[in-house]
mmCIF file of C-alpha atoms in Angstrom:
data_model
loop_
_atom_site.group_PDB
_atom_site.id
_atom_site.type_symbol
_atom_site.label_atom_id
_atom_site.label_comp_id
_atom_site.label_asym_id
_atom_site.label_seq_id
_atom_site.Cartn_x
_atom_site.Cartn_y
_atom_site.Cartn_z
ATOM 1 C CA LEU A 1 -40.117 -13.797 -14.562
ATOM 2 C CA ALA A 2 -43.234 -14.486 -16.140
ATOM 3 C CA ALA A 3 -42.347 -17.449 -17.887
ATOM 4 C CA THR A 4 -40.863 -18.610 -14.339
ATOM 5 C CA LEU A 5 -43.693 -18.019 -11.926
ATOM 6 C CA SER A 6 -46.358 -20.194 -14.331
ATOM 7 C CA LEU A 7 -43.113 -22.687 -14.706
ATOM 8 C CA PHE A 8 -43.269 -22.961 -10.742
ATOM 9 C CA ASP A 9 -47.371 -21.795 -9.632
ATOM 10 C CA PRO A 10 -48.080 -23.069 -6.026
ATOM 11 C CA ALA A 11 -51.226 -24.183 -7.174
ATOM 12 C CA THR A 12 -49.812 -26.663 -10.295
ATOM 13 C CA GLU A 13 -46.734 -27.722 -9.491
ATOM 14 C CA ASP A 14 -46.118 -32.077 -9.495
ATOM 15 C CA GLY A 15 -50.139 -31.762 -10.309
ATOM 16 C CA ALA A 16 -51.191 -30.589 -6.100
ATOM 17 C CA GLU A 17 -53.376 -28.013 -5.127
ATOM 18 C CA VAL A 18 -52.212 -25.846 -2.206
ATOM 19 C CA ALA A 19 -55.316 -24.077 -0.326
ATOM 20 C CA GLY A 20 -55.751 -20.423 -0.543
ATOM 21 C CA GLU A 21 -54.169 -18.218 -2.395
ATOM 22 C CA PRO A 22 -50.013 -17.355 -1.746
ATOM 23 C CA ASN A 23 -48.488 -14.146 -0.812
ATOM 24 C CA GLU A 24 -46.696 -12.271 -3.301
ATOM 25 C CA GLU A 25 -43.669 -13.061 -0.923
ATOM 26 C CA GLU A 26 -44.298 -16.776 -0.895
ATOM 27 C CA ILE A 27 -44.392 -16.924 -4.880
ATOM 28 C CA MET A 28 -41.264 -14.960 -5.086
ATOM 29 C CA ARG A 29 -39.144 -17.320 -2.475
ATOM 30 C CA ARG A 30 -40.782 -20.262 -4.524
ATOM 31 C CA THR A 31 -39.508 -18.650 -8.028
ATOM 32 C CA MET A 32 -36.282 -17.766 -6.679
ATOM 33 C CA ALA A 33 -35.925 -21.122 -5.191
ATOM 34 C CA GLY A 34 -37.028 -22.782 -8.552
ATOM 35 C CA PHE A 35 -34.861 -20.941 -10.409
ATOM 36 C CA LEU A 36 -31.457 -21.247 -8.232
ATOM 37 C CA GLY A 37 -31.962 -24.821 -8.677
ATOM 38 C CA ARG A 38 -31.825 -24.797 -12.181
ATOM 39 C CA VAL A 39 -28.415 -23.057 -11.980
ATOM 40 C CA SER A 40 -25.264 -24.666 -11.718
ATOM 41 C CA VAL A 41 -21.962 -22.469 -10.903
ATOM 42 C CA ARG A 42 -18.378 -24.332 -11.469
ATOM 43 C CA ARG A 43 -14.822 -23.620 -11.931
ATOM 44 C CA VAL A 44 -13.133 -24.644 -14.962
ATOM 45 C CA GLY A 45 -9.875 -26.753 -13.769
ATOM 46 C CA GLN A 46 -7.710 -24.733 -11.569
ATOM 47 C CA SER A 47 -8.074 -21.425 -13.916
ATOM 48 C CA TYR A 48 -10.045 -17.928 -12.967
ATOM 49 C CA VAL A 49 -12.593 -19.570 -15.202
ATOM 50 C CA LEU A 50 -16.520 -20.174 -14.211
ATOM 51 C CA GLU A 51 -18.764 -22.260 -16.300
ATOM 52 C CA ILE A 52 -22.134 -21.074 -15.885
ATOM 53 C CA GLY A 53 -25.139 -23.317 -16.637
ATOM 54 C CA TYR A 54 -28.918 -23.442 -16.676
ATOM 55 C CA THR A 55 -31.265 -26.061 -17.118
ATOM 56 C CA SER A 56 -34.858 -25.649 -19.387
ATOM 57 C CA THR A 57 -37.018 -27.368 -21.431
ATOM 58 C CA ASP A 58 -36.268 -24.539 -24.153
ATOM 59 C CA PRO A 59 -32.382 -24.431 -25.596
ATOM 60 C CA GLY A 60 -33.095 -20.370 -26.595
ATOM 61 C CA LYS A 61 -34.237 -19.559 -22.619
ATOM 62 C CA ALA A 62 -31.766 -21.793 -20.719
ATOM 63 C CA ALA A 63 -28.985 -20.015 -23.092
ATOM 64 C CA ARG A 64 -30.573 -16.493 -22.106
ATOM 65 C CA ALA A 65 -30.262 -16.651 -18.928
ATOM 66 C CA ALA A 66 -27.264 -18.558 -18.406
ATOM 67 C CA ASN A 67 -25.754 -15.477 -20.706
ATOM 68 C CA ALA A 68 -27.864 -12.672 -18.071
ATOM 69 C CA ILE A 69 -26.124 -14.633 -15.012
ATOM 70 C CA ALA A 70 -22.557 -13.867 -16.629
ATOM 71 C CA ASN A 71 -23.798 -10.431 -17.572
ATOM 72 C CA THR A 72 -24.916 -9.310 -14.240
ATOM 73 C CA TYR A 73 -21.854 -11.133 -12.516
ATOM 74 C CA MET A 74 -19.834 -9.263 -14.950
ATOM 75 C CA GLN A 75 -21.395 -6.135 -14.510
ATOM 76 C CA SER A 76 -21.735 -5.779 -10.719
ATOM 77 C CA SER A 77 -18.027 -6.509 -10.544
ATOM 78 C CA LEU A 78 -17.447 -3.093 -12.621
ATOM 79 C CA ASP A 79 -19.672 -1.253 -10.387
ATOM 80 C CA ALA A 80 -18.116 -2.404 -7.083
ATOM 81 C CA LYS A 81 -14.929 -1.603 -8.940
ATOM 82 C CA SER A 82 -15.825 1.933 -10.413
ATOM 83 C CA GLN A 83 -17.680 2.636 -7.230
ATOM 84 C CA ILE A 84 -14.340 2.281 -5.262
ATOM 85 C CA ILE A 85 -12.792 4.659 -7.509
ATOM 86 C CA ALA A 86 -15.441 7.287 -7.185
ATOM 87 C CA ARG A 87 -14.982 7.158 -3.660
ATOM 88 C CA GLY A 88 -11.713 7.133 -3.586
ATOM 89 C CA ALA A 89 -11.542 10.384 -6.228
ATOM 90 C CA GLN A 90 -14.489 11.584 -4.092
ATOM 91 C CA TRP A 91 -12.207 11.826 -1.033
ATOM 92 C CA ILE A 92 -9.551 13.369 -3.412
ATOM 93 C CA GLU A 93 -11.109 15.646 -4.616
ATOM 94 C CA ASP A 94 -12.688 16.728 -1.233
ATOM 95 C CA ARG A 95 -8.873 17.060 0.588
ATOM 96 C CA LEU A 96 -7.820 19.150 -3.158
ATOM 97 C CA VAL A 97 -10.806 21.742 -2.129
ATOM 98 C CA GLU A 98 -9.163 22.151 1.437
ATOM 99 C CA ILE A 99 -5.326 22.423 0.225
ATOM 100 C CA GLY A 100 -6.192 24.548 -2.251
ATOM 101 C CA ARG A 101 -8.026 27.042 0.413
ATOM 102 C CA GLN A 102 -5.195 26.431 2.749
ATOM 103 C CA ALA A 103 -2.619 27.499 -0.536
ATOM 104 C CA GLN A 104 -4.921 30.765 -1.038
ATOM 105 C CA GLU A 105 -4.673 31.945 2.654
ATOM 106 C CA ALA A 106 -1.147 30.725 3.192
ATOM 107 C CA ALA A 107 -0.329 33.424 -0.104
ATOM 108 C CA LEU A 108 -2.683 35.940 1.141
ATOM 109 C CA SER A 109 -0.831 35.784 4.479
ATOM 110 C CA ALA A 110 2.403 36.458 3.445
ATOM 111 C CA GLU A 111 1.283 39.124 1.061
ATOM 112 C CA GLN A 112 -0.705 41.084 3.571
ATOM 113 C CA TYR A 113 2.074 40.667 5.596
ATOM 114 C CA ARG A 114 4.835 41.985 3.090
ATOM 115 C CA ASN A 115 2.795 44.691 2.821
ATOM 116 C CA SER A 116 2.028 45.757 6.506
ATOM 117 C CA ASN A 117 5.575 45.867 7.486
ATOM 118 C CA ASP A 118 6.791 47.533 4.207
ATOM 119 C CA ILE A 119 8.989 44.951 3.387
ATOM 120 C CA ALA A 120 9.678 45.292 -0.720
ATOM 121 C CA GLN A 121 11.571 41.961 -0.905
ATOM 122 C CA VAL A 122 12.973 39.007 1.208
ATOM 123 C CA GLY A 123 16.418 38.921 1.435
ATOM 124 C CA SER A 124 19.077 37.455 3.629
ATOM 125 C CA SER A 125 20.742 39.486 5.783
ATOM 126 C CA GLY A 126 23.171 38.363 7.585
ATOM 127 C CA LEU A 127 24.499 34.845 8.867
ATOM 128 C CA ASP A 128 21.383 34.323 11.382
ATOM 129 C CA GLN A 129 19.280 35.269 8.714
ATOM 130 C CA GLN A 130 20.163 32.812 5.845
ATOM 131 C CA GLN A 131 20.452 30.144 8.625
ATOM 132 C CA LEU A 132 16.961 30.989 9.931
ATOM 133 C CA ALA A 133 16.117 29.933 6.156
ATOM 134 C CA GLU A 134 17.782 27.353 6.136
ATOM 135 C CA ILE A 135 16.761 25.944 9.706
ATOM 136 C CA SER A 136 12.955 26.938 8.459
ATOM 137 C CA SER A 137 12.974 24.926 5.467
ATOM 138 C CA GLN A 138 14.685 21.351 6.666
ATOM 139 C CA LEU A 139 12.519 21.788 9.516
ATOM 140 C CA LEU A 140 9.266 21.885 7.058
ATOM 141 C CA ALA A 141 11.030 18.358 5.597
ATOM 142 C CA ALA A 142 11.227 16.574 8.826
ATOM 143 C CA GLN A 143 7.958 17.690 9.458
ATOM 144 C CA ALA A 144 7.080 15.958 6.382
ATOM 145 C CA ALA A 145 9.096 13.068 7.248
ATOM 146 C CA THR A 146 7.636 12.733 10.799
ATOM 147 C CA ALA A 147 3.943 12.302 9.189
ATOM 148 C CA GLY A 148 5.123 10.016 6.594
ATOM 149 C CA GLU A 149 6.185 7.677 9.544
ATOM 150 C CA GLU A 150 3.743 8.051 11.378
ATOM 151 C CA ALA A 151 1.617 6.945 8.428
ATOM 152 C CA ARG A 152 3.388 4.184 7.948
ATOM 153 C CA LEU A 153 3.407 2.345 11.579
ATOM 154 C CA ALA A 154 -0.203 3.450 11.723
ATOM 155 C CA THR A 155 -0.796 0.952 8.790
ATOM 156 C CA ILE A 156 1.558 -1.763 9.987
ATOM 157 C CA ASN A 157 -0.087 -1.436 13.314
ATOM 158 C CA ARG A 158 -3.681 -1.820 11.000
ATOM 159 C CA MET A 159 -2.418 -4.504 9.413
ATOM 160 C CA LEU A 160 -1.161 -6.460 12.664
ATOM 161 C CA ALA A 161 -4.415 -5.691 13.973
ATOM 162 C CA GLY A 162 -6.365 -7.121 11.183
ATOM 163 C CA GLU A 163 -7.960 -4.010 10.376
ATOM 164 C CA LEU A 164 -6.670 -4.490 6.829
ATOM 165 C CA PRO A 165 -6.906 -6.937 4.375
ATOM 166 C CA ASP A 166 -3.904 -9.469 3.470
ATOM 167 C CA SER A 167 -4.025 -8.087 -0.061
ATOM 168 C CA TYR A 168 -3.304 -4.248 1.215
ATOM 169 C CA VAL A 169 0.099 -5.501 2.309
ATOM 170 C CA GLY A 170 1.553 -6.020 -1.333
ATOM 171 C CA ASP A 171 0.315 -2.303 -2.488
ATOM 172 C CA ALA A 172 1.095 -0.896 1.100
ATOM 173 C CA LEU A 173 4.431 -2.122 0.997
ATOM 174 C CA SER A 174 7.485 -2.603 -0.761
ATOM 175 C CA ASN A 175 8.425 -5.739 1.188
ATOM 176 C CA THR A 176 10.319 -8.790 -1.538
ATOM 177 C CA GLU A 177 10.180 -10.768 1.705
ATOM 178 C CA ILE A 178 6.092 -10.507 2.347
ATOM 179 C CA ASN A 179 5.053 -10.629 -1.712
ATOM 180 C CA ARG A 180 7.394 -14.089 -1.652
ATOM 181 C CA LEU A 181 5.840 -15.300 1.049
ATOM 182 C CA ARG A 182 2.222 -13.781 -0.201
ATOM 183 C CA ALA A 183 3.002 -16.250 -3.259
ATOM 184 C CA GLU A 184 4.257 -19.229 -1.213
ATOM 185 C CA LEU A 185 1.326 -18.863 0.452
ATOM 186 C CA GLY A 186 -1.144 -18.307 -2.477
ATOM 187 C CA ALA A 187 0.371 -21.347 -4.098
ATOM 188 C CA ALA A 188 0.023 -23.001 -0.674
ATOM 189 C CA ARG A 189 -4.176 -22.570 -0.214
ATOM 190 C CA THR A 190 -4.663 -23.817 -3.937
ATOM 191 C CA ARG A 191 -3.130 -26.971 -2.839
ATOM 192 C CA LEU A 192 -5.206 -27.097 -0.219
ATOM 193 C CA GLU A 193 -8.099 -27.033 -1.842
ATOM 194 C CA THR A 194 -6.980 -29.479 -4.135
ATOM 195 C CA LEU A 195 -5.734 -32.163 -1.385
ATOM 196 C CA GLN A 196 -8.720 -31.727 0.376
ATOM 197 C CA THR A 197 -11.453 -32.121 -3.079
ATOM 198 C CA ARG A 198 -8.987 -35.286 -3.804
ATOM 199 C CA TYR A 199 -8.037 -36.839 -0.463
ATOM 200 C CA GLY A 200 -10.117 -35.137 1.886
ATOM 201 C CA SER A 201 -10.004 -32.859 4.736
ATOM 202 C CA ASN A 202 -8.654 -35.561 7.664
ATOM 203 C CA SER A 203 -5.576 -36.687 5.464
ATOM 204 C CA GLU A 204 -1.999 -36.737 5.472
ATOM 205 C CA PRO A 205 -1.512 -34.565 2.943
ATOM 206 C CA THR A 206 -4.259 -32.059 3.754
ATOM 207 C CA LEU A 207 -2.972 -31.974 7.196
ATOM 208 C CA ALA A 208 0.358 -31.081 6.032
ATOM 209 C CA ALA A 209 -0.483 -28.532 3.678
ATOM 210 C CA LYS A 210 -2.671 -27.204 6.439
ATOM 211 C CA SER A 211 0.442 -27.324 8.600
ATOM 212 C CA GLU A 212 2.255 -25.089 5.689
ATOM 213 C CA ILE A 213 -0.624 -22.779 5.564
ATOM 214 C CA ALA A 214 -0.127 -21.920 9.324
ATOM 215 C CA ARG A 215 3.998 -21.853 8.674
ATOM 216 C CA LEU A 216 3.705 -19.290 5.862
ATOM 217 C CA GLU A 217 1.234 -17.313 8.095
ATOM 218 C CA ALA A 218 3.084 -16.887 11.007
ATOM 219 C CA GLN A 219 6.284 -16.082 9.199
ATOM 220 C CA ILE A 220 4.372 -13.237 7.352
ATOM 221 C CA ASN A 221 3.383 -12.233 10.734
ATOM 222 C CA THR A 222 6.671 -12.526 11.730
ATOM 223 C CA GLU A 223 8.143 -9.610 9.304
ATOM 224 C CA LEU A 224 5.607 -7.757 9.863
ATOM 225 C CA VAL A 225 6.141 -7.276 12.944
ATOM 226 C CA ARG A 226 10.095 -6.787 11.784
ATOM 227 C CA ILE A 227 8.795 -4.314 10.067
ATOM 228 C CA GLN A 228 6.930 -2.297 13.013
ATOM 229 C CA GLY A 229 9.725 -2.271 14.981
ATOM 230 C CA VAL A 230 11.897 -0.218 11.939
ATOM 231 C CA TYR A 231 9.468 1.812 11.489
ATOM 232 C CA LYS A 232 9.039 3.049 15.185
ATOM 233 C CA SER A 233 12.684 3.802 15.370
ATOM 234 C CA ASN A 234 12.494 5.861 12.029
ATOM 235 C CA LEU A 235 9.427 7.636 13.812
ATOM 236 C CA ASP A 236 11.375 8.572 16.559
ATOM 237 C CA THR A 237 14.096 9.852 14.475
ATOM 238 C CA ALA A 238 11.951 11.384 12.533
ATOM 239 C CA GLN A 239 10.419 13.249 15.863
ATOM 240 C CA ALA A 240 14.197 13.854 17.673
ATOM 241 C CA ARG A 241 15.124 15.352 14.274
ATOM 242 C CA GLU A 242 12.001 17.876 14.221
ATOM 243 C CA GLU A 243 12.310 18.741 17.967
ATOM 244 C CA LEU A 244 16.042 19.697 17.738
ATOM 245 C CA LEU A 245 15.896 21.690 14.171
ATOM 246 C CA ARG A 246 12.716 23.763 16.194
ATOM 247 C CA ASP A 247 14.842 24.231 18.822
ATOM 248 C CA GLN A 248 17.653 25.470 16.218
ATOM 249 C CA LEU A 249 15.305 27.661 14.890
ATOM 250 C CA HIS A 250 13.934 29.483 18.361
ATOM 251 C CA ALA A 251 17.346 30.244 19.197
ATOM 252 C CA ILE A 252 18.141 32.181 15.853
ATOM 253 C CA LYS A 253 14.743 33.463 16.053
ATOM 254 C CA GLY A 254 16.237 35.068 19.571
ATOM 255 C CA SER A 255 18.827 36.896 17.961
ATOM 256 C CA VAL A 256 18.153 39.201 15.205
ATOM 257 C CA THR A 257 16.299 42.377 15.337
ATOM 258 C CA GLU A 258 12.867 43.062 14.736
ATOM 259 C CA LYS A 259 13.195 43.545 11.152
ATOM 260 C CA ASN A 260 15.081 40.745 10.594
ATOM 261 C CA LEU A 261 12.353 38.989 12.449
ATOM 262 C CA ALA A 262 9.798 40.446 10.172
ATOM 263 C CA ARG A 263 11.745 39.612 7.080
ATOM 264 C CA VAL A 264 11.991 35.721 8.908
ATOM 265 C CA GLN A 265 8.097 35.414 9.529
ATOM 266 C CA LEU A 266 7.637 36.863 5.857
ATOM 267 C CA THR A 267 9.942 33.822 4.286
ATOM 268 C CA GLU A 268 7.931 31.775 6.923
ATOM 269 C CA LEU A 269 4.931 32.658 5.486
ATOM 270 C CA GLU A 270 6.324 32.237 1.683
ATOM 271 C CA SER A 271 7.919 28.820 2.414
ATOM 272 C CA ARG A 272 4.380 27.604 3.873
ATOM 273 C CA ALA A 273 2.778 29.258 0.313
ATOM 274 C CA THR A 274 4.790 27.415 -1.594
ATOM 275 C CA THR A 275 4.237 23.854 0.529
ATOM 276 C CA TYR A 276 0.626 24.081 -0.091
ATOM 277 C CA ARG A 277 1.070 25.274 -3.480
ATOM 278 C CA ARG A 278 2.990 21.993 -4.108
ATOM 279 C CA MET A 279 0.662 19.528 -2.057
ATOM 280 C CA TYR A 280 -2.052 21.064 -4.441
ATOM 281 C CA GLU A 281 -0.675 20.092 -7.685
ATOM 282 C CA SER A 282 0.460 16.824 -6.093
ATOM 283 C CA VAL A 283 -2.801 15.837 -4.926
ATOM 284 C CA LEU A 284 -4.260 16.939 -8.366
ATOM 285 C CA GLN A 285 -2.054 15.104 -9.994
ATOM 286 C CA GLN A 286 -3.125 12.107 -7.749
ATOM 287 C CA LEU A 287 -6.818 13.283 -8.738
ATOM 288 C CA ILE A 288 -6.230 12.925 -12.651
ATOM 289 C CA THR A 289 -4.677 9.333 -12.164
ATOM 290 C CA THR A 290 -7.246 7.957 -9.973
ATOM 291 C CA LEU A 291 -10.139 9.638 -12.512
ATOM 292 C CA GLN A 292 -7.812 8.022 -15.500
ATOM 293 C CA LYS A 293 -8.175 4.472 -13.714
ATOM 294 C CA GLN A 294 -11.945 4.593 -13.655
ATOM 295 C CA SER A 295 -13.523 2.283 -16.492
ATOM 296 C CA PHE A 296 -16.582 3.055 -18.346
ATOM 297 C CA PRO A 297 -19.622 0.907 -16.757
#
């Protein structure tokens, strides 16, 4: 930076004297302008390779400057990816703590209820008890299914609203048609860049390429709308099933004795504790996987 400052000192540039002493901001602005004027970056053909150049009368200085720019660019990319993964890991870790607390509270509630009702062992006592245990388990599964359908519908709604990037589609949806259209769209955009460079923005081949891109984008949007309709239908079905199971659960609860109700309540508490424990293990595995993806900066 010191060498650059002496090279672009406004008091000596082109032999012209400038009245007054320039402030630090002006010196930095001129220095950066001079530095960037010597930098060149271009894409090598149609590859993902970038060629970075720096012009200087000193070959060693030119090489050091170009290498420094390249290293800084790669380091910033690594840092950005690392920060994204770190934020995701932090969110999962916070979620893990919360689920762990819920799992502990659920297990403690089940044990306290068992002791307060003098229930040594939970077992089936008649057909109603067996049906209640089965429906309780089915209801938990139905609630999880409803939550999953709500999450998928919310994701597709955000995609259609433009709140999520196009690249998120491939990660969030396992849809062969969308993946195929996105691949064709990427190829079409590449062709458009080539045609604009070769023939200009208003040439017939360029306009045809733009039309093709618009057609592919419309097809992707149509497919997303179709998926949205499927998700809405799935959510309605899941909610109806959950409501049916809840009604059946309440009906059976009303037909059992006080002791059986105590056993049923204990079954639900233990089932909830087991569910939270499984959720905890699942989130813990996600955290381990996320941390393993972090690259050393």
